[in-house]
Tab-separated table of N, CA and C in Angstrom:
chain	number	residue	atom	x	y	z
A	1	MET	N	-3.580	-88.883	-37.020
A	1	MET	CA	-2.237	-88.750	-37.592
A	1	MET	C	-2.024	-90.238	-38.637
A	2	GLN	N	-1.784	-89.478	-40.176
A	2	GLN	CA	-1.054	-90.425	-41.022
A	2	GLN	C	0.716	-90.388	-41.443
A	3	ARG	N	0.535	-91.048	-41.364
A	3	ARG	CA	2.364	-92.009	-42.003
A	3	ARG	C	2.117	-91.848	-43.745
A	4	LEU	N	3.485	-90.518	-42.973
A	4	LEU	CA	3.952	-91.108	-44.552
A	4	LEU	C	4.870	-91.453	-44.445
A	5	TYR	N	5.317	-92.046	-46.475
A	5	TYR	CA	6.349	-93.016	-46.807
A	5	TYR	C	6.758	-91.508	-47.639
A	6	LEU	N	8.597	-90.639	-47.280
A	6	LEU	CA	8.849	-89.797	-48.283
A	6	LEU	C	10.000	-89.815	-49.460
A	7	THR	N	10.452	-91.971	-49.429
A	7	THR	CA	11.488	-91.789	-50.062
A	7	THR	C	10.329	-93.315	-50.413
A	8	SER	N	12.257	-93.680	-51.655
A	8	SER	CA	11.487	-95.672	-51.950
A	8	SER	C	12.149	-95.994	-50.532
A	9	PRO	N	11.499	-97.367	-50.660
A	9	PRO	CA	12.507	-98.823	-49.398
A	9	PRO	C	13.797	-98.297	-49.823
A	10	GLY	N	14.765	-98.256	-48.850
A	10	GLY	CA	16.355	-98.127	-49.080
A	10	GLY	C	16.955	-97.339	-49.324
A	11	GLN	N	16.233	-95.573	-49.713
A	11	GLN	CA	16.678	-94.648	-49.946
A	11	GLN	C	16.731	-93.907	-48.260
A	12	GLU	N	17.921	-93.161	-48.267
A	12	GLU	CA	17.704	-91.679	-46.704
A	12	GLU	C	17.248	-91.140	-47.324
A	13	VAL	N	16.678	-90.541	-46.024
A	13	VAL	CA	16.001	-88.756	-46.477
A	13	VAL	C	17.800	-87.474	-45.201
A	14	ASP	N	18.071	-86.866	-47.021
A	14	ASP	CA	19.292	-86.496	-46.468
A	14	ASP	C	18.839	-85.090	-45.356
A	15	ARG	N	18.045	-84.118	-46.367
A	15	ARG	CA	17.598	-83.785	-45.071
A	15	ARG	C	16.001	-83.559	-46.035
A	16	LEU	N	15.052	-82.004	-45.139
A	16	LEU	CA	14.200	-81.731	-44.318
A	16	LEU	C	14.025	-80.217	-44.623
A	17	LEU	N	13.035	-79.818	-45.008
A	17	LEU	CA	12.951	-78.663	-44.927
A	17	LEU	C	11.862	-77.891	-44.621
A	18	LEU	N	11.294	-77.684	-44.231
A	18	LEU	CA	9.620	-77.851	-44.120
A	18	LEU	C	9.065	-75.533	-44.244
A	19	SER	N	8.624	-75.564	-44.691
A	19	SER	CA	7.783	-74.093	-44.899
A	19	SER	C	7.607	-73.387	-44.410
A	20	PRO	N	7.924	-71.841	-44.113
A	20	PRO	CA	7.503	-71.513	-42.985
A	20	PRO	C	6.194	-70.951	-42.366
A	21	ASP	N	5.081	-71.319	-43.893
A	21	ASP	CA	3.806	-71.715	-43.547
A	21	ASP	C	2.893	-72.773	-42.650
A	22	GLY	N	4.015	-73.974	-43.191
A	22	GLY	CA	3.976	-74.832	-43.041
A	22	GLY	C	2.856	-75.903	-43.876
A	23	HIS	N	3.236	-75.357	-44.634
A	23	HIS	CA	1.795	-75.791	-46.147
A	23	HIS	C	3.077	-76.962	-46.904
A	24	LEU	N	4.582	-76.810	-47.366
A	24	LEU	CA	5.098	-77.161	-48.134
A	24	LEU	C	6.664	-78.011	-47.445
A	25	LEU	N	6.651	-79.329	-47.877
A	25	LEU	CA	7.747	-80.281	-46.930
A	25	LEU	C	8.434	-80.701	-48.515
A	26	TYR	N	9.887	-79.966	-48.599
A	26	TYR	CA	11.048	-80.404	-49.291
A	26	TYR	C	12.049	-81.635	-48.867
A	27	VAL	N	12.107	-82.590	-49.288
A	27	VAL	CA	12.993	-83.323	-48.981
A	27	VAL	C	14.394	-83.954	-50.133
A	28	LEU	N	14.995	-83.881	-49.752
A	28	LEU	CA	16.568	-84.751	-50.826
A	28	LEU	C	16.292	-85.869	-50.481
A	29	SER	N	16.020	-86.486	-51.094
A	29	SER	CA	17.382	-87.507	-50.607
A	29	SER	C	18.585	-88.060	-52.229
A	30	GLY	N	19.515	-88.148	-51.736
A	30	GLY	CA	20.203	-88.081	-52.593
A	30	GLY	C	20.385	-87.086	-53.703
A	31	SER	N	20.078	-87.644	-54.838
A	31	SER	CA	19.551	-86.712	-55.537
A	31	SER	C	18.242	-86.162	-56.703
A	32	GLN	N	17.610	-86.549	-55.468
A	32	GLN	CA	16.099	-86.266	-55.856
A	32	GLN	C	15.422	-85.590	-54.968
A	33	LEU	N	14.920	-84.466	-54.857
A	33	LEU	CA	14.112	-83.274	-54.057
A	33	LEU	C	12.933	-83.761	-54.416
A	34	SER	N	11.971	-84.020	-53.061
A	34	SER	CA	10.417	-84.195	-53.909
A	34	SER	C	9.698	-82.667	-52.721
A	35	ILE	N	8.744	-82.459	-53.802
A	35	ILE	CA	8.198	-81.399	-52.346
A	35	ILE	C	7.402	-81.456	-52.336
A	36	TRP	N	6.143	-81.861	-51.219
A	36	TRP	CA	5.578	-82.946	-51.391
A	36	TRP	C	4.603	-82.324	-50.496
A	37	ARG	N	2.767	-81.104	-50.503
A	37	ARG	CA	2.119	-80.662	-49.750
A	37	ARG	C	1.478	-80.460	-49.277
A	38	LEU	N	1.288	-80.153	-47.601
A	38	LEU	CA	0.479	-80.905	-46.469
A	38	LEU	C	-0.228	-79.732	-46.177
A	39	ASP	N	-2.252	-80.676	-45.502
A	39	ASP	CA	-3.095	-79.507	-45.922
A	39	ASP	C	-3.689	-80.736	-44.702
A	40	ALA	N	-4.657	-80.323	-44.008
A	40	ALA	CA	-5.765	-80.801	-43.447
A	40	ALA	C	-6.001	-81.912	-43.713
A	41	GLY	N	-6.713	-82.740	-45.359
A	41	GLY	CA	-6.325	-84.095	-45.821
A	41	GLY	C	-4.765	-84.681	-45.508
A	42	GLY	N	-4.011	-84.214	-45.417
A	42	GLY	CA	-2.764	-84.828	-45.709
A	42	GLY	C	-2.258	-84.643	-46.100
A	43	ALA	N	-1.277	-85.507	-46.984
A	43	ALA	CA	-0.453	-85.054	-48.026
A	43	ALA	C	-0.020	-84.975	-49.508
A	44	ARG	N	0.156	-84.332	-50.377
A	44	ARG	CA	0.379	-84.806	-51.649
A	44	ARG	C	1.425	-84.795	-52.559
A	45	LEU	N	2.614	-85.756	-53.143
A	45	LEU	CA	3.051	-85.103	-53.617
A	45	LEU	C	3.118	-84.119	-54.611
A	46	ARG	N	3.637	-82.790	-54.256
A	46	ARG	CA	3.156	-81.989	-55.983
A	46	ARG	C	4.440	-82.173	-56.349
A	47	GLN	N	4.971	-82.277	-56.604
A	47	GLN	CA	6.657	-82.420	-57.996
A	47	GLN	C	7.682	-83.171	-57.052
A	48	GLN	N	8.618	-84.330	-58.330
A	48	GLN	CA	9.776	-84.308	-57.727
A	48	GLN	C	11.113	-83.291	-59.384
A	49	VAL	N	12.395	-83.870	-58.770
A	49	VAL	CA	12.898	-82.797	-59.367
A	49	VAL	C	14.844	-83.597	-58.860
A	50	ALA	N	14.523	-84.249	-60.584
A	50	ALA	CA	16.534	-84.964	-60.599
A	50	ALA	C	17.179	-84.702	-60.245
A	51	LEU	N	18.500	-83.336	-59.062
A	51	LEU	CA	19.373	-82.727	-59.286
A	51	LEU	C	20.250	-83.328	-59.225
A	52	ALA	N	21.496	-82.727	-59.469
A	52	ALA	CA	23.206	-82.253	-60.303
A	52	ALA	C	23.198	-84.147	-60.062
A	53	THR	N	24.538	-85.050	-60.387
A	53	THR	CA	23.970	-86.356	-59.550
A	53	THR	C	25.316	-85.787	-58.395
A	54	ALA	N	25.978	-85.361	-58.116
A	54	ALA	CA	27.045	-84.912	-57.054
A	54	ALA	C	25.742	-84.432	-55.234
A	55	GLY	N	24.135	-83.717	-55.835
A	55	GLY	CA	22.785	-83.621	-54.852
A	55	GLY	C	24.447	-82.695	-53.825
A	56	PRO	N	22.764	-81.379	-53.661
A	56	PRO	CA	23.173	-79.869	-53.016
A	56	PRO	C	23.933	-80.468	-51.495
A	57	LEU	N	24.979	-79.169	-51.063
A	57	LEU	CA	25.541	-79.658	-49.748
A	57	LEU	C	24.309	-78.912	-49.531
A	58	SER	N	24.063	-77.413	-49.384
A	58	SER	CA	23.005	-77.252	-48.856
A	58	SER	C	21.541	-76.757	-49.710
A	59	LEU	N	20.687	-76.392	-49.435
A	59	LEU	CA	19.107	-76.351	-49.151
A	59	LEU	C	18.855	-75.405	-48.272
A	60	PHE	N	18.104	-73.959	-49.074
A	60	PHE	CA	17.737	-73.097	-48.219
A	60	PHE	C	16.375	-72.963	-49.187
A	61	ILE	N	15.243	-72.033	-48.086
A	61	ILE	CA	14.036	-71.813	-48.499
A	61	ILE	C	14.276	-70.330	-48.872
A	62	LEU	N	13.439	-69.993	-49.418
A	62	LEU	CA	13.454	-68.176	-50.051
A	62	LEU	C	12.093	-67.761	-49.552
A	63	ALA	N	12.323	-66.178	-49.243
A	63	ALA	CA	11.586	-65.977	-48.525
A	63	ALA	C	10.145	-66.240	-49.737
A	64	GLY	N	8.874	-66.134	-48.023
A	64	GLY	CA	7.446	-66.862	-48.834
A	64	GLY	C	7.973	-68.575	-48.460
A	65	GLY	N	8.247	-68.774	-48.588
A	65	GLY	CA	8.996	-70.700	-48.129
A	65	GLY	C	8.096	-71.543	-49.442
A	66	GLY	N	7.303	-70.482	-51.677
A	66	GLY	CA	6.975	-71.236	-52.591
A	66	GLY	C	8.452	-71.759	-53.281
A	67	ARG	N	10.257	-71.641	-52.681
A	67	ARG	CA	11.162	-71.688	-53.282
A	67	ARG	C	12.734	-72.353	-52.801
A	68	VAL	N	13.408	-73.052	-53.302
A	68	VAL	CA	14.561	-73.544	-52.302
A	68	VAL	C	15.467	-73.540	-52.970
A	69	VAL	N	16.610	-73.064	-52.869
A	69	VAL	CA	18.198	-72.847	-53.789
A	69	VAL	C	18.686	-73.745	-53.218
A	70	GLY	N	18.871	-74.016	-53.921
A	70	GLY	CA	20.128	-75.382	-53.793
A	70	GLY	C	22.006	-75.160	-53.781
A	71	ALA	N	22.769	-74.917	-53.305
A	71	ALA	CA	24.158	-74.653	-53.762
A	71	ALA	C	24.929	-75.970	-53.346
A	72	GLN	N	25.799	-75.848	-54.223
A	72	GLN	CA	27.151	-76.950	-54.397
A	72	GLN	C	28.463	-76.778	-53.722
A	73	ARG	N	28.619	-77.561	-53.416
A	73	ARG	CA	30.276	-76.821	-53.769
A	73	ARG	C	31.661	-77.332	-54.639
A	74	ARG	N	31.553	-78.218	-54.742
A	74	ARG	CA	31.874	-79.255	-55.956
A	74	ARG	C	32.380	-78.245	-56.673
A	75	ARG	N	31.119	-78.245	-57.452
A	75	ARG	CA	30.953	-77.748	-58.136
A	75	ARG	C	30.021	-75.945	-58.665
A	76	PRO	N	31.021	-74.800	-58.472
A	76	PRO	CA	30.286	-73.994	-58.147
A	76	PRO	C	29.250	-73.274	-59.414
A	77	SER	N	27.901	-73.953	-58.387
A	77	SER	CA	26.343	-73.920	-59.373
A	77	SER	C	24.948	-74.319	-57.686
A	78	VAL	N	24.129	-72.875	-58.574
A	78	VAL	CA	23.109	-72.660	-57.961
A	78	VAL	C	22.160	-73.092	-58.549
A	79	ALA	N	21.285	-74.119	-57.774
A	79	ALA	CA	19.669	-74.323	-58.089
A	79	ALA	C	18.883	-74.048	-57.767
A	80	VAL	N	17.294	-73.411	-57.856
A	80	VAL	CA	15.729	-72.833	-57.525
A	80	VAL	C	15.530	-73.795	-57.505
A	81	VAL	N	14.208	-74.600	-57.418
A	81	VAL	CA	13.051	-75.287	-57.488
A	81	VAL	C	11.916	-74.223	-56.591
């Protein structure tokens, strides 16, 4: 078992999404989206993306699990990562 710290100390995790194949973990903390690669050897941070300051209201994994869509209610906008 490996312990994985998903955020910096004092930050909370707002959303977690796991890709259908179980190899990608998407972690939303405030306006920061972190993408983790999971495999038998453990977990590696693959990418971090700074989102709009309001943060997305909703996150959805697209078919195949390689992309995430974030949508905001306050400002009609969509981001694909």
